[in-house]
Each structure stands twice: as structure tokens, then as C-alpha cells.
DNA sequence: CTTTGCTCTTGAATGACATACAAGAAAACC
DNA sequence: GGTTTTCTTGTATGTCATTCAAGAGCAAAG
């Protein structure tokens, strides 16, 4: 009973390793050249494989993007514990710093929502996750659930807005300051 | 001195008429099929012309999009006077209703910011215009300039967030209510 | 009336792109 | 060692935005 499953596991591991390699390269290119600016051809060339090889691992470029997004998010999750007990304002500033490198991908995800089922699923799941986390935080600060849900949405929109639009450090500071003190009056 | 300029005017008028026809068709298709979902070929077919004819009027698909955006905006500007003296909350609700049809184009604009110079210029100009208008409104309500600028940015981000993400009527109501009463304490 | 020049349209091509298909190489399994 | 399964590739397809050079229509100039 050992061999069959064991061998299968080994294969699965190799698969994950290879996928990780692909996603690492794709991630680097997506972040530097943008999603549209990065062709499957280019990714394959960078990896030293034929372009259609990628399609054995991912059904489409969008699915590859989802892989890259999950990769980014899991890296962010590793750093999450460092700020769990900081105040709301610092949490938001941290989130902004985290996603700033992926700024372009955030816009890409929103633009592809209507055209790609997989992207839409990932996006919805991501938002559910983030909102749940923020709501939890706010409730811990004594905010009622209904209100916490609304404020979580607002906070998310503000972070997305700041990511999408260039702004000065003082602008960011002013917005976060105003939001957090309006949301959590002392 | 009459003939030369007169003839030239006539031509210019024809040009505008033709552009308006193009933009009307392009607008309809962009709104129903999305920017990426609408090929230049498709637009041309709908108009009964050869695809490359469009390139006599616009240097690129992005410039055609800019034409469509300006068209939409000028239609919105016509309706602007109907709400100038309404309270902030109603103004925001009106803006949401105005841009709701163009929801998909808003996402497209943001996604193409990095790739298209013309789109970026249009986007920046649009934001400058909107923010100036909102700041003016807030100042009229007695908000200090610095603070009005910050609130205008926040308001813009909220509208964009609501446009980009599906939500219920009560969610929208709650967010606008909270924002306006936090921004303008009675 | 004819020639010249301008505005507009088109046929045909180009190169990039995401992706499909079927055949082959390599490795795992029996 | 032969068979099946996993992975890779060569080759092709269809779509797309865009280009280019050649033309048609028409106004102005001679």
C-alpha cells in the first residue's frame, strides 16, 4: 500500500516545484512589464522552454496569473503576523506597502474581471478574505458588526484608490489619519 | 477672404459629424462588449467601412477610446446642472448613477494607464477636473481647502470603489451616508 | 476643360499574440 | 522490457491592432 501513493506524491511534489519556478519567473515579468506587456512567449523564453509547455501547467494565461497572485498573497500572509496587534492605521499603511509592488496587477485583475471567470473567482474570494479579516479587527475594537462591515468596504476602497492613483506621502497620511479617526472615534 | 476659411470650415464640420458617428458606434460597442471585447474590425463592420478607415480619424484604438470617453463626459456635463445645488450625498449618488453604465470603461482606463500615454493624459485631466469641482463644492460648505482636497480624493476613491465592485443598494446608502456625515459634521 | 492637390477609403500585408493539436522524448510502472 | 503516464516540442491557426501604398472623389487653379 506504500508504493502507489508514494510515487504519486513524488510526482505531485515535482509538479509543485516546477509550477513554483514558472510562477516565480512569470511573477517577475508581470511585475516589471505588466500582464499585457508580458507574452507567454517571453515567459517561456526566459525559462528556456517552448511556449506551449506553459499550457501543460496552466490552462490559460489567466490561470497563470491566478497562480502568480496566490504566490504573492502567500508571501504577504507570511508577513501578516508582524502587524496583527498594531492599530488600524498602521495595518492599512502596511497593506499599502505590501501591495505597492503589485500595483499594476491590481489594475489588471479589475480590468479582467468581466472577461475571465478564473480571475473573477480569485478576486471575489480575495475580497471575502480581506473583508472578513478587517471586520474581525474592527469588531475587536468594539465596532458593531454592521458598521464594521461597511467600514471594511470603505477601507478597502481607500487602499485600492491609493494603489491605483499616484499620491504623496502626506496625502496618504492625511487620508489614513482621517479615515481611522472617523471610523474609530476615541 | 471669405472663401478659403469657409470651405475649410465646411470640411471641419463634416469631419466632426463623421467622428461623432464613429464614436457613437464605438461607444455602444465598448459599453456592451467591453474595450477588449470590441475589435476595430467589429466597429468598422458595424459602420460599413473598411477597418483601416478608422485609422484616418484616430491614430490608435486608445485614441478612439479617448473620443468615446469625452463623448460620455460631455453628455454627463449636460446633466450636471440638475444637481449642482443638491447636498453632497445626492451629488455622489448622482455621479454613481451617471458612471454606472460606463463601469467597464472605468476599469479599462485604469488598466491601460501604464500602457497608453493618451489614456494617461485623459485620466489625469479628468481627475483634476473632478477633484477641482468637488473641492469647490466642499469649500462652499465651509470646509477648509486642505481638508477639502483630502476629502475630495476620498470621495473619488469611494465612487470608484463602488463602481468597480458589485454591491447592494443599502451598502451604497450606508457608505455615502457615513462618508458625508463624517466629512461634513453638522 | 484639364490638371493639380487634397481628403478620404480601401486591399493587402505584417507581426505579435494566445492557444490547439498531434507527435515525440522521458520517466514511472508492471 | 514493454506499456502507460507525464511532460515537451514543432507546427499551425485564428484574431488582433496597425501599416502602407494605391486609389476614388472632389475642390481649387490654370
Coordinates of C-alpha atoms (C1' of nucleotides) in Angstrom, one line a residue:
Chain A
X1 CA 0.0 0.0 0.0
X2 CA 3.0 2.3 0.3
X3 CA 4.4 2.5 -3.3
X4 CA 1.5 3.7 -5.3
X5 CA 0.5 6.8 -3.3
X6 CA 4.2 7.5 -2.5
X7 CA 5.2 7.6 -6.2
X8 CA 2.2 9.8 -6.9
X9 CA 3.2 12.1 -4.1
X10 CA 6.7 12.4 -5.5
X11 CA 5.2 13.5 -8.8
X12 CA 2.9 15.9 -7.2
X13 CA 5.9 17.4 -5.5
X14 CA 7.8 17.8 -8.7
X15 CA 4.8 19.4 -10.2
X16 CA 4.6 22.0 -7.4
X17 CA 8.3 22.7 -7.7
X18 CA 8.0 23.2 -11.4
X19 CA 5.0 25.4 -11.0
X20 CA 6.8 27.4 -8.4
X21 CA 9.6 28.0 -10.9
X22 CA 7.2 29.1 -13.6
X23 CA 5.3 31.4 -11.2
X24 CA 8.5 32.9 -10.0
X25 CA 9.5 33.9 -13.5
X26 CA 6.1 34.9 -14.5
X27 CA 5.7 37.0 -11.4
X28 CA 9.0 38.8 -12.0
X29 CA 7.9 39.6 -15.6
X30 CA 4.3 40.5 -14.8
X31 CA 5.6 43.0 -12.1
X32 CA 8.2 44.6 -14.3
X33 CA 6.5 44.6 -17.7
X34 CA 2.8 44.3 -16.8
X35 CA 0.4 41.5 -17.6
X36 CA -0.3 42.6 -21.2
X37 CA 3.3 43.5 -21.7
X38 CA 4.4 40.0 -20.9
X39 CA 3.7 37.4 -23.6
X40 CA 3.6 33.7 -22.9
X41 CA 6.4 33.6 -25.4
X42 CA 8.5 35.8 -23.3
X43 CA 8.0 33.8 -20.2
X44 CA 8.8 30.6 -22.0
X45 CA 12.0 32.1 -23.5
X46 CA 13.1 33.3 -20.0
X47 CA 12.6 29.7 -18.7
X48 CA 14.2 28.1 -21.7
X49 CA 11.2 26.1 -22.7
X50 CA 8.8 26.1 -25.7
X51 CA 5.8 28.5 -25.3
X52 CA 3.2 25.8 -25.3
X53 CA 4.9 24.0 -22.5
X54 CA 3.3 26.5 -20.2
X55 CA -0.1 25.2 -21.2
X56 CA 0.6 21.8 -19.7
X57 CA 0.8 23.5 -16.3
X58 CA -1.9 26.2 -16.8
X59 CA -5.0 26.1 -19.0
X60 CA -4.6 29.8 -19.9
X61 CA -2.6 32.9 -19.2
X62 CA -5.3 34.0 -16.8
X63 CA -4.8 30.8 -14.7
X64 CA -1.1 31.5 -14.7
X65 CA -1.9 35.0 -13.4
X66 CA -4.0 33.4 -10.6
X67 CA -1.0 31.3 -9.7
X68 CA 1.2 34.3 -9.5
X69 CA -1.5 36.2 -7.4
X70 CA -1.7 33.3 -5.0
X71 CA 2.1 33.2 -4.7
X72 CA 2.2 36.9 -3.9
X73 CA -0.6 36.6 -1.4
X74 CA 1.0 33.7 0.4
X75 CA 4.2 35.7 0.7
X76 CA 2.2 38.5 2.2
X77 CA 0.5 36.2 4.6
X78 CA 3.9 35.2 6.0
X79 CA 4.5 38.8 6.9
X80 CA 1.0 39.3 8.3
X81 CA 1.7 38.3 11.9
X82 CA 4.1 41.2 12.2
X83 CA 1.3 43.7 12.3
X84 CA -1.7 41.9 13.8
X85 CA -1.6 43.8 17.0
X86 CA -0.8 47.2 15.6
X87 CA -3.5 49.9 15.3
X88 CA -5.8 50.1 12.3
X89 CA -3.9 52.9 10.7
X90 CA -0.6 51.1 10.7
X91 CA -2.3 48.0 9.3
X92 CA -3.6 50.0 6.4
X93 CA -0.2 51.6 5.8
X94 CA 1.3 48.1 5.9
X95 CA -1.2 46.8 3.4
X96 CA -0.4 49.6 1.0
X97 CA 3.3 48.9 1.2
X98 CA 2.7 45.2 0.7
X99 CA 0.6 45.7 -2.5
X100 CA 2.5 48.6 -3.9
X101 CA 4.8 46.4 -5.9
X102 CA 1.8 44.6 -7.3
X103 CA 0.0 47.9 -8.1
X104 CA -0.1 47.1 -11.8
X105 CA -1.5 43.6 -11.2
X106 CA -4.3 45.0 -9.1
X107 CA -5.4 47.1 -12.0
X108 CA -5.1 44.1 -14.3
X109 CA -7.3 42.0 -12.1
X110 CA -10.0 44.6 -12.1
X111 CA -9.9 45.0 -15.8
X112 CA -10.1 41.3 -16.5
X113 CA -13.0 40.6 -14.1
X114 CA -15.5 40.8 -16.9
X115 CA -13.6 38.6 -19.3
X116 CA -12.2 35.9 -17.2
X117 CA -14.1 33.5 -15.0
X118 CA -11.0 32.4 -13.1
X119 CA -9.9 35.9 -12.3
X120 CA -13.3 36.8 -11.1
X121 CA -13.4 33.8 -8.8
X122 CA -10.0 34.7 -7.4
X123 CA -10.9 38.3 -6.9
X124 CA -14.2 37.6 -5.1
X125 CA -12.5 35.1 -2.8
X126 CA -9.7 37.6 -2.1
X127 CA -12.2 40.3 -1.2
X128 CA -14.2 38.0 1.0
X129 CA -11.0 37.1 2.8
X130 CA -9.8 40.6 3.3
X131 CA -13.1 42.0 4.3
X132 CA -13.6 39.2 6.9
X133 CA -10.1 40.0 8.3
X134 CA -10.8 43.7 8.5
X135 CA -14.3 43.2 10.0
X136 CA -12.8 40.9 12.6
X137 CA -10.2 43.6 13.5
X138 CA -12.8 46.3 13.8
X139 CA -15.1 44.2 15.9
X140 CA -12.2 43.6 18.2
X141 CA -12.0 47.4 18.6
X142 CA -15.6 47.4 19.7
X143 CA -17.3 48.3 16.4
X144 CA -20.7 46.8 15.8
X145 CA -20.8 44.2 13.1
X146 CA -23.0 46.0 10.6
X147 CA -20.9 49.1 10.9
X148 CA -17.7 47.1 10.8
X149 CA -18.7 45.6 7.5
X150 CA -19.4 49.0 6.0
X151 CA -16.1 50.4 7.3
X152 CA -14.2 47.4 6.0
X153 CA -15.6 48.1 2.5
X154 CA -14.7 51.7 2.7
X155 CA -11.2 50.9 3.9
X156 CA -10.7 48.5 1.1
X157 CA -11.8 51.1 -1.4
X158 CA -9.4 53.6 0.0
X159 CA -6.5 51.2 -0.2
X160 CA -7.4 50.4 -3.8
X161 CA -7.7 54.0 -4.6
X162 CA -4.4 54.9 -3.2
X163 CA -2.8 51.9 -5.1
X164 CA -4.3 53.0 -8.3
X165 CA -3.5 56.7 -8.1
X166 CA -0.2 58.3 -7.6
X167 CA -0.1 60.4 -4.4
X168 CA 2.3 62.0 -2.0
X169 CA 3.3 60.6 1.4
X170 CA 1.5 63.4 3.1
X171 CA -1.7 62.7 1.1
X172 CA -1.6 59.1 2.2
X173 CA -1.0 60.0 5.7
X174 CA -3.9 62.5 5.8
X175 CA -6.3 60.1 4.3
X176 CA -5.5 57.2 6.6
X177 CA -5.5 59.6 9.6
X178 CA -8.9 60.9 8.7
X179 CA -10.4 57.5 8.0
X180 CA -9.2 55.8 11.1
X181 CA -10.2 58.6 13.4
X182 CA -13.6 58.9 11.7
X183 CA -14.1 55.1 11.9
X184 CA -12.9 54.7 15.4
X185 CA -13.7 57.9 17.4
X186 CA -11.8 57.9 20.7
Chain B
X1 CA -11.0 86.4 -47.5
X2 CA -14.3 84.5 -47.2
X3 CA -13.8 81.5 -49.5
X4 CA -10.7 79.8 -48.2
X5 CA -11.7 79.6 -44.5
X6 CA -15.3 78.9 -45.3
X7 CA -14.5 75.9 -47.3
X8 CA -12.2 74.7 -44.7
X9 CA -14.9 75.2 -42.1
X10 CA -17.3 73.1 -44.1
X11 CA -14.7 70.3 -44.2
X12 CA -14.1 70.5 -40.5
X13 CA -17.8 70.2 -39.8
X14 CA -18.0 67.1 -41.9
X15 CA -15.1 65.7 -40.0
X16 CA -16.8 66.3 -36.7
X17 CA -20.0 64.8 -37.9
X18 CA -18.2 61.7 -39.1
X19 CA -16.2 61.4 -35.9
X20 CA -19.4 61.7 -33.9
X21 CA -20.9 58.8 -35.9
X22 CA -17.8 56.7 -35.3
X23 CA -17.8 57.5 -31.6
X24 CA -21.4 56.8 -31.3
X25 CA -21.0 53.3 -32.7
X26 CA -17.8 52.7 -30.8
X27 CA -19.4 53.8 -27.6
X28 CA -22.3 51.4 -28.0
X29 CA -20.0 48.5 -28.6
X30 CA -17.5 49.4 -25.9
X31 CA -20.3 49.6 -23.4
X32 CA -21.9 46.3 -24.4
X33 CA -18.9 44.2 -25.3
X34 CA -16.1 45.9 -23.4
X35 CA -13.0 47.6 -24.8
X36 CA -11.0 44.4 -25.3
X37 CA -14.1 42.6 -26.5
X38 CA -14.6 45.1 -29.3
X39 CA -12.2 44.8 -32.2
X40 CA -11.6 47.6 -34.6
X41 CA -12.8 45.2 -37.2
X42 CA -16.1 44.8 -35.5
X43 CA -16.6 48.6 -35.2
X44 CA -15.8 49.0 -38.8
X45 CA -18.1 46.2 -39.9
X46 CA -20.9 47.9 -37.9
X47 CA -20.2 51.1 -39.7
X48 CA -20.0 49.5 -43.1
X49 CA -16.4 50.7 -43.7
X50 CA -13.0 49.0 -44.0
X51 CA -11.2 48.5 -40.7
X52 CA -8.3 50.8 -41.5
X53 CA -10.6 53.6 -42.3
X54 CA -10.9 54.2 -38.6
X55 CA -7.2 55.0 -38.6
X56 CA -7.7 58.0 -40.7
X57 CA -9.8 59.5 -37.9
X58 CA -7.9 58.1 -34.9
X59 CA -4.2 57.2 -34.6
X60 CA -5.0 54.2 -32.4
X61 CA -7.7 52.3 -30.6
X62 CA -6.7 54.1 -27.5
X63 CA -7.4 57.5 -29.1
X64 CA -10.8 56.3 -30.2
X65 CA -11.4 55.3 -26.6
X66 CA -10.5 58.8 -25.6
X67 CA -13.0 60.2 -28.1
X68 CA -15.7 57.9 -26.6
X69 CA -14.8 59.0 -23.1
X70 CA -15.0 62.6 -24.0
X71 CA -18.4 62.0 -25.6
X72 CA -19.7 60.3 -22.5
X73 CA -18.4 63.0 -20.3
X74 CA -19.9 65.8 -22.4
X75 CA -23.3 64.0 -22.1
X76 CA -22.8 63.9 -18.4
X77 CA -21.9 67.6 -18.2
X78 CA -25.2 68.4 -19.8
X79 CA -27.0 66.8 -16.9
X80 CA -24.7 68.3 -14.3
X81 CA -26.7 71.5 -13.7
X82 CA -29.6 69.4 -12.4
X83 CA -27.8 68.6 -9.2
X84 CA -25.4 71.5 -8.5
X85 CA -27.4 72.8 -5.6
X86 CA -28.2 69.4 -4.1
X87 CA -26.4 68.2 -1.0
X88 CA -23.1 66.3 -1.2
X89 CA -24.6 62.9 -0.7
X90 CA -27.0 63.3 -3.5
X91 CA -24.3 64.6 -5.8
X92 CA -22.3 61.4 -5.1
X93 CA -25.3 59.2 -5.7
X94 CA -25.9 61.0 -9.0
X95 CA -22.3 60.5 -10.1
X96 CA -22.6 56.8 -9.4
X97 CA -25.7 56.6 -11.5
X98 CA -24.1 58.6 -14.3
X99 CA -21.0 56.4 -14.5
X100 CA -22.7 53.1 -13.8
X101 CA -23.2 52.4 -17.5
X102 CA -19.5 53.1 -18.1
X103 CA -18.4 50.9 -15.2
X104 CA -16.4 48.6 -17.5
X105 CA -14.7 51.5 -19.2
X106 CA -13.6 52.9 -15.9
X107 CA -11.7 49.7 -15.2
X108 CA -10.3 49.7 -18.7
X109 CA -9.0 53.2 -18.3
X110 CA -7.2 52.3 -15.1
X111 CA -5.8 49.2 -16.6
X112 CA -4.4 51.0 -19.7
X113 CA -2.9 53.8 -17.7
X114 CA 0.6 52.3 -17.8
X115 CA 0.5 51.3 -21.4
X116 CA -1.1 54.2 -23.1
X117 CA 0.1 57.8 -23.0
X118 CA -3.2 59.2 -24.4
X119 CA -5.2 57.4 -21.8
X120 CA -3.0 58.5 -19.0
X121 CA -3.3 62.1 -20.1
X122 CA -7.1 61.9 -20.3
X123 CA -7.3 60.2 -17.0
X124 CA -5.1 62.8 -15.2
X125 CA -7.1 65.6 -16.7
X126 CA -10.4 64.0 -15.8
X127 CA -9.3 63.6 -12.2
X128 CA -8.0 67.1 -12.0
X129 CA -11.4 68.3 -13.2
X130 CA -13.5 66.2 -10.9
X131 CA -11.3 67.0 -7.8
X132 CA -11.5 70.7 -8.5
X133 CA -15.2 70.5 -8.8
X134 CA -15.6 68.5 -5.6
X135 CA -13.2 70.8 -3.7
X136 CA -15.2 73.8 -4.8
X137 CA -18.4 72.2 -3.5
X138 CA -16.9 71.3 -0.2
X139 CA -15.4 74.8 0.3
X140 CA -18.8 76.2 -0.4
X141 CA -19.9 74.1 2.5
X142 CA -17.3 75.7 4.7
X143 CA -14.6 73.1 4.6
X144 CA -11.0 74.4 4.7
X145 CA -9.1 74.0 1.5
X146 CA -6.5 71.4 2.6
X147 CA -9.2 69.3 4.2
X148 CA -11.5 69.7 1.2
X149 CA -8.8 68.4 -1.1
X150 CA -8.3 65.3 1.0
X151 CA -12.0 64.7 1.3
X152 CA -12.4 65.1 -2.5
X153 CA -9.8 62.4 -3.0
X154 CA -11.5 60.1 -0.6
X155 CA -14.9 60.7 -2.2
X156 CA -13.4 59.9 -5.6
X157 CA -12.0 56.7 -4.3
X158 CA -15.3 55.7 -2.8
X159 CA -17.1 56.3 -6.0
X160 CA -14.5 54.4 -8.0
X161 CA -14.7 51.5 -5.5
X162 CA -18.5 51.4 -5.7
X163 CA -18.3 51.4 -9.4
X164 CA -15.7 48.6 -9.6
X165 CA -17.3 46.3 -7.1
X166 CA -20.9 44.9 -7.1
X167 CA -22.9 46.0 -4.0
X168 CA -26.4 46.3 -2.7
X169 CA -28.4 49.5 -2.6
X170 CA -28.3 49.5 1.2
X171 CA -24.5 49.1 1.1
X172 CA -24.2 52.1 -1.1
X173 CA -26.6 54.1 1.0
X174 CA -24.6 53.3 4.2
X175 CA -21.3 54.2 2.7
X176 CA -22.5 57.5 1.3
X177 CA -24.3 58.3 4.5
X178 CA -21.3 57.6 6.6
X179 CA -18.9 59.5 4.4
X180 CA -21.0 62.6 4.0
X181 CA -21.7 62.9 7.7
X182 CA -18.1 62.2 8.6
X183 CA -16.9 64.8 6.1
X184 CA -19.5 67.4 7.0
X185 CA -20.4 67.2 10.6
X186 CA -23.5 69.2 11.4
Chain C
dC1 C1' -11.8 71.6 -69.6
dT2 C1' -8.0 69.8 -67.7
dT3 C1' -4.5 69.4 -64.4
dT4 C1' -3.1 69.5 -59.7
dG5 C1' -3.7 68.7 -55.0
dC6 C1' -6.3 67.4 -51.0
dT7 C1' -9.4 64.4 -48.3
dC8 C1' -11.0 60.2 -47.6
dT9 C1' -11.3 54.9 -48.4
dT10 C1' -9.6 50.6 -49.4
dG11 C1' -6.9 45.9 -50.4
dA12 C1' -3.4 43.6 -49.0
dA13 C1' 0.1 42.8 -45.9
dT14 C1' 2.8 42.4 -41.3
dG15 C1' 4.0 41.0 -37.0
dA16 C1' 2.5 39.9 -32.4
dC17 C1' -0.3 37.2 -29.7
dA18 C1' -2.9 33.3 -27.1
dT19 C1' -3.8 29.0 -27.9
dA20 C1' -4.8 24.0 -30.1
dC21 C1' -3.2 19.6 -31.8
dA22 C1' -0.7 15.7 -32.5
dA23 C1' 3.6 13.6 -32.3
dG24 C1' 7.6 12.6 -29.8
dA25 C1' 11.0 12.1 -25.5
dA26 C1' 11.5 10.8 -20.9
dA27 C1' 10.3 8.7 -17.0
dA28 C1' 7.4 5.5 -13.9
dC29 C1' 5.1 1.4 -13.5
dC30 C1' 4.3 -3.6 -14.0
Chain D
dG1 C1' 11.2 -4.9 -21.5
dG2 C1' 7.2 -3.4 -22.7
dT3 C1' 3.3 -0.4 -21.6
dT4 C1' 1.3 3.6 -19.8
dT5 C1' 1.6 8.1 -18.0
dT6 C1' 3.9 12.5 -17.7
dC7 C1' 5.9 16.1 -19.9
dT8 C1' 7.9 18.7 -24.1
dT9 C1' 8.0 20.4 -28.6
dG10 C1' 7.1 21.6 -33.8
dT11 C1' 3.9 23.3 -36.2
dA12 C1' -0.2 25.6 -37.2
dT13 C1' -4.5 28.6 -36.6
dG14 C1' -7.2 32.5 -36.0
dT15 C1' -7.5 37.0 -34.1
dC16 C1' -5.9 41.3 -33.4
dA17 C1' -4.0 46.2 -33.9
dT18 C1' -1.7 48.5 -37.1
dT19 C1' 0.8 49.9 -41.7
dC20 C1' 1.5 51.1 -46.4
dA21 C1' 0.8 52.2 -50.9
dA22 C1' -2.6 52.7 -54.2
dG23 C1' -6.6 54.6 -55.5
dA24 C1' -11.5 57.3 -55.7
dG25 C1' -13.9 61.6 -55.2
dC26 C1' -13.9 66.2 -55.2
dA27 C1' -12.4 71.2 -54.9
dA28 C1' -9.5 74.7 -56.4
dA29 C1' -6.2 76.5 -60.0
dG30 C1' -4.8 77.3 -64.6

